[in-house]
mmCIF file of C-alpha atoms and ligand atoms in Angstrom:
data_model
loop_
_atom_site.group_PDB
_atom_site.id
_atom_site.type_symbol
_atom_site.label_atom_id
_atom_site.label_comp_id
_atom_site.label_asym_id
_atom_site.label_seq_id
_atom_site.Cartn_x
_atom_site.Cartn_y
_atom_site.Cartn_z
ATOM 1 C CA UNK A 1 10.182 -19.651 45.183
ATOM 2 C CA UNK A 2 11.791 -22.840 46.361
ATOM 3 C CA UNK A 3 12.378 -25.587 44.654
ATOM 4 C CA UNK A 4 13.182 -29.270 45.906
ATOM 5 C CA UNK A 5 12.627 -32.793 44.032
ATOM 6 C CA UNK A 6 8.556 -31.973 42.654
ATOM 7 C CA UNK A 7 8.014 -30.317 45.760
ATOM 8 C CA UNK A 8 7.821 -26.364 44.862
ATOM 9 C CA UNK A 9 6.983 -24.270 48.113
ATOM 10 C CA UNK A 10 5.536 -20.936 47.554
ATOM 11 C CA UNK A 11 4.868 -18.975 50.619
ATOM 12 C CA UNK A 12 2.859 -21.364 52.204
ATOM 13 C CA UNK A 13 1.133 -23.464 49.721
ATOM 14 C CA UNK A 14 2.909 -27.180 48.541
ATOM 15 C CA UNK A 15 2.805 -27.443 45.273
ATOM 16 C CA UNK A 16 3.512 -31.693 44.770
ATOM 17 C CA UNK A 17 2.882 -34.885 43.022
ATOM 18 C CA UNK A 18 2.945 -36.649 46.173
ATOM 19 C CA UNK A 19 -0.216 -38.096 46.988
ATOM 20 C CA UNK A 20 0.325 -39.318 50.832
ATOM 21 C CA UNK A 21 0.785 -35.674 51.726
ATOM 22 C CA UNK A 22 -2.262 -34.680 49.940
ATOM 23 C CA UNK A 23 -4.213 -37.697 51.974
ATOM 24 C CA UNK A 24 -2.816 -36.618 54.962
ATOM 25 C CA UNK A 25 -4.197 -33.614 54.972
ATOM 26 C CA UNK A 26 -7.718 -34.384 53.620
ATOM 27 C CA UNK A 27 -7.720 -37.329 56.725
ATOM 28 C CA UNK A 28 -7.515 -33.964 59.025
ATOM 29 C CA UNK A 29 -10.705 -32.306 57.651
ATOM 30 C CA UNK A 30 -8.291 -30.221 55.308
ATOM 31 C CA UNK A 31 -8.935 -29.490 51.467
ATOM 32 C CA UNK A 32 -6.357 -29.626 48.895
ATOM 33 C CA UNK A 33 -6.896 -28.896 45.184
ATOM 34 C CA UNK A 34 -6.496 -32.183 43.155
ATOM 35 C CA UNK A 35 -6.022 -32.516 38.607
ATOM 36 C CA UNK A 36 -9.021 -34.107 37.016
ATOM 37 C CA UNK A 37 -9.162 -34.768 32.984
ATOM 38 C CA UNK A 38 -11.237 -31.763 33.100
ATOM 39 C CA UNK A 39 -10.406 -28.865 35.401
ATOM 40 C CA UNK A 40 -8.550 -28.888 39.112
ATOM 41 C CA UNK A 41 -11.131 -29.198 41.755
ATOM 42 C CA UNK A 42 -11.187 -28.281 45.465
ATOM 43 C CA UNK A 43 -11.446 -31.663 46.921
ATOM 44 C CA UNK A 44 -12.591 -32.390 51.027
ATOM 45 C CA UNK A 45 -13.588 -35.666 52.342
ATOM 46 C CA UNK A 46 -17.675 -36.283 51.918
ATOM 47 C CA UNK A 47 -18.293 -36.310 55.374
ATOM 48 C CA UNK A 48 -16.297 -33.389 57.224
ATOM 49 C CA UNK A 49 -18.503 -30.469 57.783
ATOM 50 C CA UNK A 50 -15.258 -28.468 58.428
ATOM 51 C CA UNK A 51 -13.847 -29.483 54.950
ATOM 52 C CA UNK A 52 -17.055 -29.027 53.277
ATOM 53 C CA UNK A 53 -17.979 -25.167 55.212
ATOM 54 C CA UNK A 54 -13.789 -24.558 54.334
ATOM 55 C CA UNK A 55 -14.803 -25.467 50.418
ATOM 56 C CA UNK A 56 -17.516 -22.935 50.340
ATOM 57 C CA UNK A 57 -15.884 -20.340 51.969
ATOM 58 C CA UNK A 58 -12.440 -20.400 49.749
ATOM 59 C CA UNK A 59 -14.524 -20.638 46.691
ATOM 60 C CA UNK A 60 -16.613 -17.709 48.335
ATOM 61 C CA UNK A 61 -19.730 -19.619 46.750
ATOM 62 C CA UNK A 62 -23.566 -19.350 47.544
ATOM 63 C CA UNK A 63 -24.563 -21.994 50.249
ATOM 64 C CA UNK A 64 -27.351 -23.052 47.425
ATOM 65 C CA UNK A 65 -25.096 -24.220 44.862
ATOM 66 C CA UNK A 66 -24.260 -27.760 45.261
ATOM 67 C CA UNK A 67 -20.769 -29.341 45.556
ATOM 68 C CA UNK A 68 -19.823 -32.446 43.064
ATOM 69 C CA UNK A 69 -18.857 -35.714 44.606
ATOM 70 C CA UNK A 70 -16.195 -37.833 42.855
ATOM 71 C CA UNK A 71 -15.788 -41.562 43.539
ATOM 72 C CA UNK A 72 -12.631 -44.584 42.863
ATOM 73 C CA UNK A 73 -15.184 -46.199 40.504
ATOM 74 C CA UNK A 74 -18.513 -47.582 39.561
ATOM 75 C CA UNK A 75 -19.047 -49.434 42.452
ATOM 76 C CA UNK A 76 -19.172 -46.523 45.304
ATOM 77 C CA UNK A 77 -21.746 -45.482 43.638
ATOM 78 C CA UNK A 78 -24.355 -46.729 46.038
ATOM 79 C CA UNK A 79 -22.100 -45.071 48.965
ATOM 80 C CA UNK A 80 -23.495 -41.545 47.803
ATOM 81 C CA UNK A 81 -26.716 -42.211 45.429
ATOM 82 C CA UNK A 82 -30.047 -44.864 45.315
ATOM 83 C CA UNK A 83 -32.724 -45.286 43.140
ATOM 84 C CA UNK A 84 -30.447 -45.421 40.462
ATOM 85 C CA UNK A 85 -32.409 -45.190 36.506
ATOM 86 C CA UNK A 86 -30.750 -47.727 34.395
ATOM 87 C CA UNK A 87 -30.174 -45.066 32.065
ATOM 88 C CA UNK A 88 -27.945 -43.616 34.537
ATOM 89 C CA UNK A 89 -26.032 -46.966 35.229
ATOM 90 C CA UNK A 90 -25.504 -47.417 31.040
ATOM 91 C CA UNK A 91 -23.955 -43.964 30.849
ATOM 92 C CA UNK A 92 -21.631 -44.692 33.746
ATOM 93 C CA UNK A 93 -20.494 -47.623 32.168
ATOM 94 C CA UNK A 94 -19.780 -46.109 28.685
ATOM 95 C CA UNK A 95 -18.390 -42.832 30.178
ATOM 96 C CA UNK A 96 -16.444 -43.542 33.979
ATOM 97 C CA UNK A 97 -13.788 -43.021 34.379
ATOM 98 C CA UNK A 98 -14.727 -39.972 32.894
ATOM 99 C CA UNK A 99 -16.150 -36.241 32.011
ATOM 100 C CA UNK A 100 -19.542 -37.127 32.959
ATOM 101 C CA UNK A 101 -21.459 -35.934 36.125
ATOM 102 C CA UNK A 102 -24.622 -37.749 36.984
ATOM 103 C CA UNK A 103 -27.345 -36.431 38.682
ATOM 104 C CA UNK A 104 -28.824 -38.970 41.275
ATOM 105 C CA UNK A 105 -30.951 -39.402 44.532
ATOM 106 C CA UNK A 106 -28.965 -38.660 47.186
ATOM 107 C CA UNK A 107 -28.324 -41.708 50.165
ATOM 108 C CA UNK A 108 -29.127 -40.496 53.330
ATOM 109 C CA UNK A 109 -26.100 -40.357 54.835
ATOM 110 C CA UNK A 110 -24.938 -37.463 52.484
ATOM 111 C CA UNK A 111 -25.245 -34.229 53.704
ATOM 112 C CA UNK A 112 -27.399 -31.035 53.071
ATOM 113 C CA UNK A 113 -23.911 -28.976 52.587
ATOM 114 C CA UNK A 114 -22.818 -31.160 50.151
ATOM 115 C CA UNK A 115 -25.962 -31.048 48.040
ATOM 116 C CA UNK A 116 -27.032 -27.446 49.473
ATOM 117 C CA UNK A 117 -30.521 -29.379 50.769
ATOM 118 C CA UNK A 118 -31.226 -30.706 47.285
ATOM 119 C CA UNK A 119 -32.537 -34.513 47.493
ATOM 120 C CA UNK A 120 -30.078 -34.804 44.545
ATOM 121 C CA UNK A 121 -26.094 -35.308 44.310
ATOM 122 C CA UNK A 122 -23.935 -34.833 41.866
ATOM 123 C CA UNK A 123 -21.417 -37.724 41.172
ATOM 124 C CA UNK A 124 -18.265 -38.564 39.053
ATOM 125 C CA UNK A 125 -15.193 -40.806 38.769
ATOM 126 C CA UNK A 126 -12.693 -38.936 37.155
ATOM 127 C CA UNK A 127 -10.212 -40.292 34.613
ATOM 128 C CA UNK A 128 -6.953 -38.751 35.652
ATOM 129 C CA UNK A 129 -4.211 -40.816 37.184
ATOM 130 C CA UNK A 130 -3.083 -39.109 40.449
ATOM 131 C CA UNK A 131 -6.788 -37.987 41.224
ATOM 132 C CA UNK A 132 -7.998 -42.021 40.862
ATOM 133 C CA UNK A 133 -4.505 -43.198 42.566
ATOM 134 C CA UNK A 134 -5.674 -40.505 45.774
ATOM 135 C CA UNK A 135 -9.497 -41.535 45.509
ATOM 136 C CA UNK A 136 -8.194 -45.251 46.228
ATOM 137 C CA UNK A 137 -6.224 -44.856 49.157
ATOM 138 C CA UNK A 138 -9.267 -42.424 50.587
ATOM 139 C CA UNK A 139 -11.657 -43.974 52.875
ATOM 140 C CA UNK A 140 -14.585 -41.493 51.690
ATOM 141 C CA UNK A 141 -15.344 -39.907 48.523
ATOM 142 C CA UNK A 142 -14.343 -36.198 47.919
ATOM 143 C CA UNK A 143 -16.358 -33.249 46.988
ATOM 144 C CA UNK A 144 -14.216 -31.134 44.861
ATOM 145 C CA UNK A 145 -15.997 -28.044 42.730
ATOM 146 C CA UNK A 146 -13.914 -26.285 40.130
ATOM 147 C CA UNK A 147 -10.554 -24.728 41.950
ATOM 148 C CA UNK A 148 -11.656 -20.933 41.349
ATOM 149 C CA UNK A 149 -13.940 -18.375 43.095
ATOM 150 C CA UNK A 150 -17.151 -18.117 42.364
ATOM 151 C CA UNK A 151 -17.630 -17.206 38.860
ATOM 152 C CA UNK A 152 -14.246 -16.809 37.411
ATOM 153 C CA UNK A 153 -12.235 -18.788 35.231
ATOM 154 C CA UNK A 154 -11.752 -22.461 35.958
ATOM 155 C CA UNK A 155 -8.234 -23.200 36.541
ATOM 156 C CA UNK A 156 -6.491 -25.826 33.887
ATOM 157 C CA UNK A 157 -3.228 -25.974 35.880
ATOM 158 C CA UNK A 158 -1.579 -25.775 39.204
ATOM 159 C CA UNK A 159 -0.181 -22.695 39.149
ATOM 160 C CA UNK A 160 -3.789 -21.676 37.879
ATOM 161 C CA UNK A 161 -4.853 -22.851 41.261
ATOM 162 C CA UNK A 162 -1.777 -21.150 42.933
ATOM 163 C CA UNK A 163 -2.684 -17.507 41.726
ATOM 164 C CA UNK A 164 -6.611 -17.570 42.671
ATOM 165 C CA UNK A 165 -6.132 -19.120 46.505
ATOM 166 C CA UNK A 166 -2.732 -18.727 47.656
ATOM 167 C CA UNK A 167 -1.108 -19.406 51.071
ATOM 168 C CA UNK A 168 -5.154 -19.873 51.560
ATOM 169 C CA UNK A 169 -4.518 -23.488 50.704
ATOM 170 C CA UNK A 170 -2.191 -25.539 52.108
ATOM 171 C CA UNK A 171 -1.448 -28.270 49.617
ATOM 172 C CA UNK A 172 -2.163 -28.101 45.579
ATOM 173 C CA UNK A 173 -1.363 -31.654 43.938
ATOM 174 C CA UNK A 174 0.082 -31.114 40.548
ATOM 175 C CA UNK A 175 -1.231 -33.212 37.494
ATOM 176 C CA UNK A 176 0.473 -31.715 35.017
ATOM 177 C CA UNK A 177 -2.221 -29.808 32.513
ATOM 178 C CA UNK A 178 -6.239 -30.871 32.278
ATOM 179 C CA UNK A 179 -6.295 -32.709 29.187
ATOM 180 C CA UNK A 180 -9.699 -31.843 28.669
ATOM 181 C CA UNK A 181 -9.711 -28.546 29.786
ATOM 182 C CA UNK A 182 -13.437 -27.949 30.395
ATOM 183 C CA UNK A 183 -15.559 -29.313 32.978
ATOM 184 C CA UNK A 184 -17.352 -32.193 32.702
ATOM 185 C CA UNK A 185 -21.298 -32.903 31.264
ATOM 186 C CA UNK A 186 -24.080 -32.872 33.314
ATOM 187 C CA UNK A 187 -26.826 -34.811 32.890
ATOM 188 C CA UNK A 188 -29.904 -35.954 35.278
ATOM 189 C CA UNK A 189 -33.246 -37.745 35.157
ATOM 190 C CA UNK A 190 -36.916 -37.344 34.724
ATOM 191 C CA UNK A 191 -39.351 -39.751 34.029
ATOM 192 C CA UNK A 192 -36.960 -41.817 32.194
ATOM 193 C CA UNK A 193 -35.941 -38.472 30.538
ATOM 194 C CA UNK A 194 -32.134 -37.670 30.106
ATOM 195 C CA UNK A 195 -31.747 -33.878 30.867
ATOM 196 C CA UNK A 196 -28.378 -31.736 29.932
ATOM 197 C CA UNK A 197 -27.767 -29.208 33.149
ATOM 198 C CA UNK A 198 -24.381 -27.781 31.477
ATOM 199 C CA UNK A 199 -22.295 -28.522 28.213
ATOM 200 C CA UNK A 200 -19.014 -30.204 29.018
ATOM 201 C CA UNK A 201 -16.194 -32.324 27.996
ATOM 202 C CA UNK A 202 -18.473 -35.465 27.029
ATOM 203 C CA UNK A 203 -20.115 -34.296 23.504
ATOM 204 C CA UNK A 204 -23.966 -34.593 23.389
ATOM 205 C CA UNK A 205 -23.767 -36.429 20.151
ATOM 206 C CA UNK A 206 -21.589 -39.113 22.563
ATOM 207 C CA UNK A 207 -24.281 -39.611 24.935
ATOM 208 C CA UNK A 208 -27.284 -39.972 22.431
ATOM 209 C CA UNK A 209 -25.367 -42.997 20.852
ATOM 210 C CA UNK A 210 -25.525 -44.645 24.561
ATOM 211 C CA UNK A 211 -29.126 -44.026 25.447
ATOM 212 C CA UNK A 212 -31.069 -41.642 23.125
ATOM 213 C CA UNK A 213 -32.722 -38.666 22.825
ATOM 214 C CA UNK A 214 -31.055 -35.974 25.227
ATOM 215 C CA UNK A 215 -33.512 -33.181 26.561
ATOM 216 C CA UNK A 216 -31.630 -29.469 26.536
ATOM 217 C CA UNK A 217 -32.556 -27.763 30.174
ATOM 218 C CA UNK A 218 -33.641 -23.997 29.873
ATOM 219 C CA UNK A 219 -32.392 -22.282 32.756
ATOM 220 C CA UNK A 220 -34.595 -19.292 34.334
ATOM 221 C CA UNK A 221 -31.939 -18.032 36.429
ATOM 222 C CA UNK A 222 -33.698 -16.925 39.037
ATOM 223 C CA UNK A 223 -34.003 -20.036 40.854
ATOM 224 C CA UNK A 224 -31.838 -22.194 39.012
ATOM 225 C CA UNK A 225 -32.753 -26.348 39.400
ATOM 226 C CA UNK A 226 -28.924 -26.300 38.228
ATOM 227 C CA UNK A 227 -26.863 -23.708 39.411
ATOM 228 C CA UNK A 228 -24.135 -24.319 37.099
ATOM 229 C CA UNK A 229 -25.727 -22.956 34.196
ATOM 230 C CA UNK A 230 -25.641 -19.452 36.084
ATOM 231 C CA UNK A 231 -25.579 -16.958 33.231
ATOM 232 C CA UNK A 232 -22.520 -15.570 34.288
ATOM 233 C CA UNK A 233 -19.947 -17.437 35.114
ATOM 234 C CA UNK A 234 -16.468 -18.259 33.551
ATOM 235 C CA UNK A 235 -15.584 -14.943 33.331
ATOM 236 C CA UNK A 236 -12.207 -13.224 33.290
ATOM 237 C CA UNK A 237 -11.784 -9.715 35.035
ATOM 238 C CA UNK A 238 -10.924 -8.121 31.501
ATOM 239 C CA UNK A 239 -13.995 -7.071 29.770
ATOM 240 C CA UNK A 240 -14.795 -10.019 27.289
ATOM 241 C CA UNK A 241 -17.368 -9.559 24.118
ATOM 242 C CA UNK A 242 -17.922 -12.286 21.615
ATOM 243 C CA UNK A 243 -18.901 -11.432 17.829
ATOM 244 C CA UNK A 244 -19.650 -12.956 14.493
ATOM 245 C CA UNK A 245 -17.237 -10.597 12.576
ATOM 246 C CA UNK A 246 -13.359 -10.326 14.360
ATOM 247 C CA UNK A 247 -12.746 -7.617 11.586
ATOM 248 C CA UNK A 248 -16.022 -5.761 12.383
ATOM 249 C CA UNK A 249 -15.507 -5.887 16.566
ATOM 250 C CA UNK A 250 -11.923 -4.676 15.971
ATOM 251 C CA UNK A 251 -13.234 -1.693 13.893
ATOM 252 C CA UNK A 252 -15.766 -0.797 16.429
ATOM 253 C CA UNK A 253 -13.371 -0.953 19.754
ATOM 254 C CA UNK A 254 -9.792 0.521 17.327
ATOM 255 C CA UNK A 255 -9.697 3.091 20.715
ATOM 256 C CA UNK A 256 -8.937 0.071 23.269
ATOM 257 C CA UNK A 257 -6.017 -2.077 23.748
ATOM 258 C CA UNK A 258 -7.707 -5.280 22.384
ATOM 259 C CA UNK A 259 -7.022 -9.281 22.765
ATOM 260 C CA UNK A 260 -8.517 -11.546 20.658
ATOM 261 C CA UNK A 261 -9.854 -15.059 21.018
ATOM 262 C CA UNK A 262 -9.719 -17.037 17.774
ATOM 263 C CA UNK A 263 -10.729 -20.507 16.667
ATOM 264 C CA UNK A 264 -7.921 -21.194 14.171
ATOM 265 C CA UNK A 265 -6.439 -18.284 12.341
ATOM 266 C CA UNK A 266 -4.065 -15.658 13.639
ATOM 267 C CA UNK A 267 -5.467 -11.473 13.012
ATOM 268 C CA UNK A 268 -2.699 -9.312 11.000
ATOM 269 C CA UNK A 269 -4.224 -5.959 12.456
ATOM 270 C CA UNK A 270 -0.576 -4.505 13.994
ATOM 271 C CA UNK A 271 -2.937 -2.858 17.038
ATOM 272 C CA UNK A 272 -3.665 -6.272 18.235
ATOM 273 C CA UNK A 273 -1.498 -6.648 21.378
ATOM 274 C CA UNK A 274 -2.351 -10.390 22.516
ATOM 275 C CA UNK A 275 -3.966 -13.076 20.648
ATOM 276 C CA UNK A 276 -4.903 -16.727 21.604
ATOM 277 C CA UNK A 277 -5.776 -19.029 18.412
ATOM 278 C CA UNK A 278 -7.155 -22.215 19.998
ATOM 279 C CA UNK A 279 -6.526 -24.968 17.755
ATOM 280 C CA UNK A 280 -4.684 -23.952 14.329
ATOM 281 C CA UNK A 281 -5.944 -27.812 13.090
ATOM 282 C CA UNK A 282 -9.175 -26.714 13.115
ATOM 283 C CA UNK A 283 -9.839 -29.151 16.105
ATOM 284 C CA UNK A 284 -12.844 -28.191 18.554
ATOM 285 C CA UNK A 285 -11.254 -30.756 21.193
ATOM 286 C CA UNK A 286 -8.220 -29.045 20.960
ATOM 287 C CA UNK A 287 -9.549 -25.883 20.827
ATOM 288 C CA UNK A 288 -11.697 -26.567 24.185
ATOM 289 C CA UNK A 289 -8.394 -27.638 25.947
ATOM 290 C CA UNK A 290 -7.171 -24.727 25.697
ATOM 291 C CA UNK A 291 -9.773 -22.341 26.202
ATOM 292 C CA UNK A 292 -9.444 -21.755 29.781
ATOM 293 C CA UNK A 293 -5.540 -21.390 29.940
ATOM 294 C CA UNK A 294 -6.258 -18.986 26.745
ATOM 295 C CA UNK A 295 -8.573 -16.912 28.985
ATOM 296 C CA UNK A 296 -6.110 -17.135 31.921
ATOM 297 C CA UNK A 297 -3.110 -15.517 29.493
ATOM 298 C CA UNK A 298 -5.506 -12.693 27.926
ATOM 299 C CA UNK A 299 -6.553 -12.022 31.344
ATOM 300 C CA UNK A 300 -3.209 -10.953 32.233
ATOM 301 C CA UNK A 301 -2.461 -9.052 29.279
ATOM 302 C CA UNK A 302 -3.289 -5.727 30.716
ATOM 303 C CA UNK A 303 -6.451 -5.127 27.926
ATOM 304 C CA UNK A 304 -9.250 -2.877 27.719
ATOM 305 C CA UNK A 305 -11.433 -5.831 25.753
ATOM 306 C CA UNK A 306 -11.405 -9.435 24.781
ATOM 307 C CA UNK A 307 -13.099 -9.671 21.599
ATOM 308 C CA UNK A 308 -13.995 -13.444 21.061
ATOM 309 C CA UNK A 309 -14.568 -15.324 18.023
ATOM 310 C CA UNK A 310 -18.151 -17.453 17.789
ATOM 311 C CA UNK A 311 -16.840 -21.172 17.185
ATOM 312 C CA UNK A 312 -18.524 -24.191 15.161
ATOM 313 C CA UNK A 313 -21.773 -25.282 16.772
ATOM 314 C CA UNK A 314 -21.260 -28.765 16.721
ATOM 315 C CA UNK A 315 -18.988 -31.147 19.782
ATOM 316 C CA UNK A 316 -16.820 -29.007 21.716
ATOM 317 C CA UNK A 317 -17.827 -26.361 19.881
ATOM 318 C CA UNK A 318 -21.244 -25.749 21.971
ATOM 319 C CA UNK A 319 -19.109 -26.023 24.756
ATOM 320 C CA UNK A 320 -16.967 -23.435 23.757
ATOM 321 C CA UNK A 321 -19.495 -21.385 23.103
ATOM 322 C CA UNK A 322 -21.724 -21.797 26.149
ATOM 323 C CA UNK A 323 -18.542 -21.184 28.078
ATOM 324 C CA UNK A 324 -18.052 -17.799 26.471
ATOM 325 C CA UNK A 325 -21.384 -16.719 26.354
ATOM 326 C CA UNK A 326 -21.768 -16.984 30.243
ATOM 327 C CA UNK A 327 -18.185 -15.343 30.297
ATOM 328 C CA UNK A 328 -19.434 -12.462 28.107
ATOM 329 C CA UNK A 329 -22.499 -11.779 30.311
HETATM 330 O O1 LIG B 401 -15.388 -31.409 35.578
HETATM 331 C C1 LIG B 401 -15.960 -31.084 36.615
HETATM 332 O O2 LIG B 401 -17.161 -31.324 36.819
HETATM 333 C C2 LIG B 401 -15.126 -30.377 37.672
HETATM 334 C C3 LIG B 401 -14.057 -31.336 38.188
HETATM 335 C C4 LIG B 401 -13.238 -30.763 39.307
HETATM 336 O O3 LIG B 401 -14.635 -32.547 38.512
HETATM 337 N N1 LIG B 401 -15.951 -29.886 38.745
HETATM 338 C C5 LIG B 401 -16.792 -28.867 38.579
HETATM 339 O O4 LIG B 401 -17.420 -28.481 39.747
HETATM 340 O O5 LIG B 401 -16.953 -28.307 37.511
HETATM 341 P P1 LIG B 401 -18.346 -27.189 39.825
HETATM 342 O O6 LIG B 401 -18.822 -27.134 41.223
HETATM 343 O O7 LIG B 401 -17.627 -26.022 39.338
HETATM 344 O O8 LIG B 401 -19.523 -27.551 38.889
HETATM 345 C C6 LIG B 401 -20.439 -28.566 39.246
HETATM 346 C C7 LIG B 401 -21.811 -28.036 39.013
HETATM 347 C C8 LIG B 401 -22.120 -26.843 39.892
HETATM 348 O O9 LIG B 401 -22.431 -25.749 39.090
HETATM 349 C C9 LIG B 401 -23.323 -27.265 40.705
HETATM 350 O O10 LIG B 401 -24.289 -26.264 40.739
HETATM 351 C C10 LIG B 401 -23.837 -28.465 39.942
HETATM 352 O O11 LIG B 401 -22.716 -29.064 39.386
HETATM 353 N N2 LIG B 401 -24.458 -29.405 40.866
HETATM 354 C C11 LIG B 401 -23.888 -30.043 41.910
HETATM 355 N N3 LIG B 401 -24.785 -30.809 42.555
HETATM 356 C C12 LIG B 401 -25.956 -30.653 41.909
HETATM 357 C C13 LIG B 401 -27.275 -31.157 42.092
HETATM 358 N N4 LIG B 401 -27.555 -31.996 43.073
HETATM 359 N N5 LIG B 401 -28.236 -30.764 41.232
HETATM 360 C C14 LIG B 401 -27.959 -29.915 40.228
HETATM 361 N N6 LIG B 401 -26.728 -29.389 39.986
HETATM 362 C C15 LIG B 401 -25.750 -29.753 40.814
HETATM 363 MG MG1 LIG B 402 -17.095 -24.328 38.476
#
């Protein structure tokens, strides 16, 4: 590895805070990975089929699973969506810059790759520094999916990003660790309905207090309206389990070399060879901003099983567990 000012070169991939390099780049039809508040994304410019085909095939993800868009602020929105509810509009205002994805009618001009023929498009403006400072000197907004392939763990850091793609990308722009640490909310509308697609970093109970009543979707999975709530997804390579009773999971699996994902207390059993306690405050925000880079360290521990704890249904905590319960599927 080489080392000069922020600039770390490894192989082939720049690893940099320096944003006219990543805009270069993106101004060629490239894609470069780019920190949100939530997770690092895989970000190409709106309207370059080559960027958008190049997202897909990195990611190796289905051509029917939609790619997010993310915007500068508030008032691109009409570059990407119409028809816009004015429930939609309130929750942009309260929420943007922020962990909240709306879904909208889709303008025209954006295209069936980006939405994977869906009349719908997904849209955010994220609240991280170097991602809004890029998104302003941009003359197009950026699609940008989670930075990891289909169905593994999101990545909550560059070097996250590093180890899934490789010299396969060209440029990752470091933003320091996702303060968030899960992926954002998504929410869409029908008949003046507000409908949750997938748990995220903006709390349920946070989104009621703007507009109401939030309907839960059920997914059926076998034609998923919201690909995103795929039952499996999020998932390390190690096998994971989750259980109501640590003790009782430990008992059952003493033959394997075991990890163990905990909420707030550390496990005295002396087999245990890795452990990951989330938030030892008893905080589910905490505790969800470091789930992923937990999941990332068990993952290379060299286990047999992850045995993971069941967390406090309530904020975070559903997203925590969602996240784990598609991991453990
Ligand atoms: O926090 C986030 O949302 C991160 C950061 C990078 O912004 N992005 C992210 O992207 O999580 P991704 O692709 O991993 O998750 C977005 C989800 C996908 O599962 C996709 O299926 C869903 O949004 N989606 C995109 N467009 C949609 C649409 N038109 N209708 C329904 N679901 C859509
Ligand atoms: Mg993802």
């Amino acid at each position: 590895m080489l080392v000069v000012c922020n600039y770390k070169i490894k192989n082939m991939t720049l690893i940099t805070s320096n944003i006219n390099e990543a805009k270069e780049l993106l101004d060629n039809e490239d894609v470069v990975a780019i920190p949100t508040e939530t997770v690092y994304g895989l970000a190409g410019n709106i309207f370059s089929e080559k960027a958008l085909k190049k997202i897909y095939a990195l990611k190796s993800r289905p051509s029917y699973n939609p790619l997010i868009v993310h915007i500068k602020s508030i008032s691109d929105l009409h570059l990407v969506a119409c028809e816009i509810p004015d429930k939609a509009l309130k929750l942009a205002d309260a929420f943007w810059p922020g962990p909240l994805t709306l879904i909208l009618k889709k303008q025209p001009t954006i295209s069936d790759i980006v939405t994977a023929g869906k009349q719908t498009v997904a849209v955010r403006v994220p609240n991280h520094p170097i991602a809004l400072e890029l998104l302003k000197k941009l003359d197009y907004p950026v699609a940008a999916p989670s930075a990891n392939p289909f169905t593994s763990i999101s990545p909550t850091t560059a070097q996250h990003v590093f180890e899934f793609f490789n010299s396969e990308l060209k440029l990752i722009l470091d933003g320091g660790s996702c303060i968030k640490g899960v992926e954002s909310t998504i929410v869409g509308f029908l008949d003046n309905e507000v409908i949750l697609y997938r748990h995220g970093s903006t709390s349920i109970e946070a989104i009621e207090k703007v507009i109401g009543k939030v309907k839960i979707f059920i997914n059926d999975d076998v034609a998923p309206d919201a690909p995103g709530m795929l039952k499996k997804h999020y998932s390390p390579k190690t096998p994971i389990i989750r259980t109501d009773s640590i003790e009782e999971s430990i008992k059952l699996h003493s033959n394997k070399k075991i990890g163990l994902l905990l909420f707030n207390t550390e496990n005295t059993d002396l087999n245990i060879e890795c452990q990951e306690i989330l938030s030892k405050d008893s905080d589910l925000e905490e505790a969800a901003s470091n789930l992923f880079a937990a999941l990332h360290r068990l993952d290379k521990c060299k286990l047999e099983l992850i045995i993971a704890e069941k967390f406090p249904n309530k904020g975070q905590g559903k997203t925590i567990n969602d996240r784990l319960s598609r991991a453990t599927k």
